[in-house]
PDB file of C-alpha atoms in Angstrom:
ATOM      1  CA  MET A   1     101.200 116.037  94.485  1.00 50.00           C
ATOM      2  CA  THR A   2     101.047 114.703  90.946  1.00 49.00           C
ATOM      3  CA  VAL A   3     101.345 110.975  90.347  1.00 50.00           C
ATOM      4  CA  GLY A   4     101.299 110.093  86.682  1.00 51.00           C
ATOM      5  CA  ARG A   5      98.184 111.635  85.178  1.00 54.00           C
ATOM      6  CA  PHE A   6      96.349 111.739  88.480  1.00 51.00           C
ATOM      7  CA  GLU A   7      96.582 114.448  91.069  1.00 50.00           C
ATOM      8  CA  SER A   8      95.916 113.715  94.721  1.00 49.00           C
ATOM      9  CA  PRO A   9      94.578 116.483  96.940  1.00 51.00           C
ATOM     10  CA  PRO A  10      96.779 117.751  99.757  1.00 53.00           C
ATOM     11  CA  MET A  11      96.204 115.876 102.999  1.00 56.00           C
ATOM     12  CA  THR A  12      94.892 117.692 106.058  1.00 55.00           C
ATOM     13  CA  ARG A  13      96.229 117.135 109.588  1.00 55.00           C
ATOM     14  CA  ALA A  14      93.228 114.958 110.370  1.00 53.00           C
ATOM     15  CA  GLY A  15      93.930 112.956 107.216  1.00 54.00           C
ATOM     16  CA  HIS A  16      97.539 112.431 108.288  1.00 54.00           C
ATOM     17  CA  ARG A  17      96.386 111.278 111.729  1.00 60.00           C
ATOM     18  CA  ARG A  18      93.915 108.811 110.201  1.00 63.00           C
ATOM     19  CA  ALA A  19      96.522 107.523 107.758  1.00 72.00           C
ATOM     20  CA  ARG A  20      99.041 107.088 110.586  1.00 79.00           C
ATOM     21  CA  TRP A  21      96.628 105.157 112.837  1.00 85.00           C
ATOM     22  CA  SER A  22      94.827 103.145 110.151  1.00 89.00           C
ATOM     23  CA  PRO A  23      97.186 100.145 110.308  1.00 92.00           C
ATOM     24  CA  TYR A  24      96.623  99.902 114.059  1.00 93.00           C
ATOM     25  CA  ALA A  25      92.849 100.078 113.631  1.00 93.00           C
ATOM     26  CA  VAL A  26      93.031  97.234 111.117  1.00 93.00           C
ATOM     27  CA  LEU A  27      95.278  95.248 113.480  1.00 95.00           C
ATOM     28  CA  ALA A  28      92.788  95.754 116.329  1.00 96.00           C
ATOM     29  CA  GLY A  29      89.976  94.483 114.074  1.00 95.00           C
ATOM     30  CA  VAL A  30      92.009  91.452 113.010  1.00 95.00           C
ATOM     31  CA  ILE A  31      92.942  90.622 116.608  1.00 96.00           C
ATOM     32  CA  GLY A  32      89.313  91.014 117.701  1.00 97.00           C
ATOM     33  CA  ALA A  33      88.000  88.812 114.888  1.00 95.00           C
ATOM     34  CA  ALA A  34      90.731  86.186 115.406  1.00 96.00           C
ATOM     35  CA  GLY A  35      90.050  86.220 119.141  1.00 96.00           C
ATOM     36  CA  TYR A  36      86.360  85.641 118.543  1.00 96.00           C
ATOM     37  CA  VAL A  37      87.035  82.772 116.120  1.00 95.00           C
ATOM     38  CA  THR A  38      89.508  81.303 118.617  1.00 95.00           C
ATOM     39  CA  MET A  39      86.872  81.324 121.378  1.00 95.00           C
ATOM     40  CA  VAL A  40      83.827  80.289 119.285  1.00 95.00           C
ATOM     41  CA  ASP A  41      84.702  76.986 117.622  1.00 93.00           C
ATOM     42  CA  PRO A  42      83.804  76.893 113.903  1.00 94.00           C
ATOM     43  CA  ASN A  43      84.022  73.077 114.010  1.00 89.00           C
ATOM     44  CA  HIS A  44      80.664  72.965 115.827  1.00 89.00           C
ATOM     45  CA  PRO A  45      77.666  73.576 113.568  1.00 86.00           C
ATOM     46  CA  GLY A  46      75.463  76.590 114.086  1.00 86.00           C
ATOM     47  CA  HIS A  47      78.094  79.141 115.086  1.00 86.00           C
ATOM     48  CA  TYR A  48      78.927  80.472 111.620  1.00 91.00           C
ATOM     49  CA  PRO A  49      77.111  80.478 108.278  1.00 90.00           C
ATOM     50  CA  THR A  50      78.069  77.915 105.673  1.00 89.00           C
ATOM     51  CA  CYS A  51      80.225  79.109 102.796  1.00 90.00           C
ATOM     52  CA  PRO A  52      77.712  80.301 100.163  1.00 93.00           C
ATOM     53  CA  PHE A  53      79.783  78.872  97.301  1.00 94.00           C
ATOM     54  CA  LEU A  54      79.958  75.475  99.020  1.00 93.00           C
ATOM     55  CA  ALA A  55      76.238  75.569  99.861  1.00 93.00           C
ATOM     56  CA  VAL A  56      75.227  76.325  96.261  1.00 96.00           C
ATOM     57  CA  THR A  57      77.734  74.213  94.318  1.00 95.00           C
ATOM     58  CA  GLY A  58      79.023  71.576  96.724  1.00 94.00           C
ATOM     59  CA  TYR A  59      82.595  72.604  95.889  1.00 95.00           C
ATOM     60  CA  TYR A  60      85.163  74.250  98.143  1.00 95.00           C
ATOM     61  CA  CYS A  61      86.143  77.866  97.485  1.00 95.00           C
ATOM     62  CA  PRO A  62      89.724  79.075  98.093  1.00 95.00           C
ATOM     63  CA  GLY A  63      88.674  80.405 101.507  1.00 94.00           C
ATOM     64  CA  CYS A  64      86.939  77.271 102.775  1.00 94.00           C
ATOM     65  CA  GLY A  65      88.584  76.127 105.991  1.00 94.00           C
ATOM     66  CA  THR A  66      90.024  79.534 106.890  1.00 95.00           C
ATOM     67  CA  LEU A  67      87.873  79.988 110.013  1.00 95.00           C
ATOM     68  CA  ARG A  68      88.948  76.570 111.252  1.00 95.00           C
ATOM     69  CA  MET A  69      92.542  77.470 110.356  1.00 96.00           C
ATOM     70  CA  ILE A  70      92.335  80.639 112.475  1.00 97.00           C
ATOM     71  CA  HIS A  71      90.775  78.652 115.329  1.00 97.00           C
ATOM     72  CA  ALA A  72      93.615  76.109 115.181  1.00 97.00           C
ATOM     73  CA  ILE A  73      96.264  78.871 115.126  1.00 97.00           C
ATOM     74  CA  GLY A  74      94.612  80.484 118.146  1.00 96.00           C
ATOM     75  CA  HIS A  75      95.028  77.210 120.024  1.00 97.00           C
ATOM     76  CA  GLY A  76      98.625  76.713 118.863  1.00 96.00           C
ATOM     77  CA  HIS A  77      97.872  73.802 116.517  1.00 97.00           C
ATOM     78  CA  LEU A  78      99.904  74.959 113.528  1.00 97.00           C
ATOM     79  CA  THR A  79      99.970  71.603 111.718  1.00 96.00           C
ATOM     80  CA  GLU A  80      96.189  71.369 111.903  1.00 96.00           C
ATOM     81  CA  ALA A  81      95.922  74.999 110.776  1.00 96.00           C
ATOM     82  CA  PHE A  82      98.043  74.276 107.717  1.00 96.00           C
ATOM     83  CA  GLY A  83      95.836  71.287 106.879  1.00 95.00           C
ATOM     84  CA  ARG A  84      92.649  73.381 107.043  1.00 95.00           C
ATOM     85  CA  ASN A  85      93.722  75.840 104.336  1.00 96.00           C
ATOM     86  CA  PRO A  86      97.346  75.552 103.180  1.00 96.00           C
ATOM     87  CA  LEU A  87      97.193  78.543 100.830  1.00 97.00           C
ATOM     88  CA  ALA A  88      95.712  80.909 103.422  1.00 97.00           C
ATOM     89  CA  PHE A  89      98.241  79.659 105.993  1.00 97.00           C
ATOM     90  CA  ALA A  90     101.137  80.256 103.583  1.00 96.00           C
ATOM     91  CA  THR A  91      99.821  83.753 102.852  1.00 97.00           C
ATOM     92  CA  LEU A  92      99.944  84.891 106.506  1.00 97.00           C
ATOM     93  CA  PRO A  93     103.672  85.842 106.542  1.00 96.00           C
ATOM     94  CA  PHE A  94     103.170  87.980 103.430  1.00 95.00           C
ATOM     95  CA  LEU A  95     100.204  89.737 105.032  1.00 95.00           C
ATOM     96  CA  ALA A  96     102.286  90.383 108.157  1.00 96.00           C
ATOM     97  CA  TYR A  97     105.113  91.760 106.006  1.00 95.00           C
ATOM     98  CA  LEU A  98     102.709  94.059 104.167  1.00 94.00           C
ATOM     99  CA  TRP A  99     101.239  95.274 107.468  1.00 94.00           C
ATOM    100  CA  VAL A 100     104.735  96.165 108.748  1.00 94.00           C
ATOM    101  CA  ARG A 101     105.434  98.008 105.482  1.00 94.00           C
ATOM    102  CA  TRP A 102     102.107  99.825 105.884  1.00 93.00           C
ATOM    103  CA  VAL A 103     103.016 100.937 109.415  1.00 93.00           C
ATOM    104  CA  SER A 104     106.388 102.176 108.217  1.00 92.00           C
ATOM    105  CA  ALA A 105     104.884 104.062 105.282  1.00 91.00           C
ATOM    106  CA  ALA A 106     102.089 105.543 107.420  1.00 90.00           C
ATOM    107  CA  ARG A 107     104.597 106.908 109.925  1.00 89.00           C
ATOM    108  CA  ARG A 108     106.385 108.699 107.121  1.00 88.00           C
ATOM    109  CA  GLY A 109     103.163 109.814 105.465  1.00 87.00           C
ATOM    110  CA  ARG A 110     103.959 107.904 102.275  1.00 88.00           C
ATOM    111  CA  PRO A 111     102.130 105.274 100.249  1.00 88.00           C
ATOM    112  CA  VAL A 112     102.990 101.601 100.749  1.00 89.00           C
ATOM    113  CA  ARG A 113     105.496 100.344  98.215  1.00 90.00           C
ATOM    114  CA  SER A 114     106.677  96.775  97.924  1.00 90.00           C
ATOM    115  CA  ARG A 115     107.751  94.421  95.189  1.00 91.00           C
ATOM    116  CA  ILE A 116     105.028  91.979  96.200  1.00 90.00           C
ATOM    117  CA  LEU A 117     102.468  94.649  95.300  1.00 91.00           C
ATOM    118  CA  HIS A 118     103.718  94.762  91.705  1.00 94.00           C
ATOM    119  CA  PRO A 119     100.893  93.982  89.242  1.00 94.00           C
ATOM    120  CA  ALA A 120     102.758  90.949  87.849  1.00 96.00           C
ATOM    121  CA  VAL A 121     103.020  89.441  91.350  1.00 95.00           C
ATOM    122  CA  ILE A 122      99.348  90.130  92.057  1.00 95.00           C
ATOM    123  CA  ILE A 123      98.339  88.533  88.746  1.00 97.00           C
ATOM    124  CA  GLY A 124     100.570  85.544  89.508  1.00 97.00           C
ATOM    125  CA  PHE A 125      99.026  85.137  92.948  1.00 96.00           C
ATOM    126  CA  THR A 126      95.550  85.370  91.432  1.00 97.00           C
ATOM    127  CA  VAL A 127      96.474  82.523  89.064  1.00 98.00           C
ATOM    128  CA  VAL A 128      97.751  80.500  92.054  1.00 97.00           C
ATOM    129  CA  ILE A 129      94.424  81.065  93.841  1.00 97.00           C
ATOM    130  CA  LEU A 130      92.446  79.942  90.785  1.00 97.00           C
ATOM    131  CA  VAL A 131      94.585  76.814  90.307  1.00 97.00           C
ATOM    132  CA  TYR A 132      94.288  76.043  94.038  1.00 96.00           C
ATOM    133  CA  TRP A 133      90.505  76.472  93.778  1.00 96.00           C
ATOM    134  CA  VAL A 134      90.268  73.916  90.985  1.00 96.00           C
ATOM    135  CA  VAL A 135      92.832  71.425  92.325  1.00 96.00           C
ATOM    136  CA  ARG A 136      91.361  71.255  95.846  1.00 95.00           C
ATOM    137  CA  ASN A 137      88.069  70.095  94.305  1.00 95.00           C
ATOM    138  CA  LEU A 138      89.627  67.320  92.200  1.00 95.00           C
ATOM    139  CA  PRO A 139      89.974  63.773  93.531  1.00 94.00           C
ATOM    140  CA  ALA A 140      93.776  64.077  93.276  1.00 92.00           C
ATOM    141  CA  GLY A 141      93.696  67.288  95.342  1.00 90.00           C
ATOM    142  CA  ARG A 142      91.649  65.990  98.267  1.00 89.00           C
ATOM    143  CA  ALA A 143      94.617  66.694 100.584  1.00 89.00           C
ATOM    144  CA  LEU A 144      93.938  70.409 100.008  1.00 90.00           C
ATOM    145  CA  ALA A 145      90.288  70.124 101.076  1.00 88.00           C
ATOM    146  CA  PRO A 146      89.486  71.543 104.531  1.00 87.00           C
TER     147      PRO A 146
END
């Protein structure tokens, strides 16, 4: 199959099987990791390593607070989860949507296509992450700190 200037090799039966089951393997990994974080509280020191960016610079990275967010979600505390990392929390529905699209595409043996995967959207989201990174470390953005 030719896509633009690039040609992809034909997929074998084993390749189709892997492509079809890949979303479920990722889901199993996510459920396992979220289950672990739900059971092992990241609010108690010594369970998880410190964020390397925070340890070196003293500033929060865009991901700081995500483990505590996942822990709060696992215990049904959605307001607390949002407060731990608002951007990561707001991203969860989009990730779920993309996973559903991936399952649908994998069943048909096609690549995932979605408007939210358009390069302009990805660039825009990258800018949002960078702005969030800066603002959460400013005195005025302390509400965004974990």
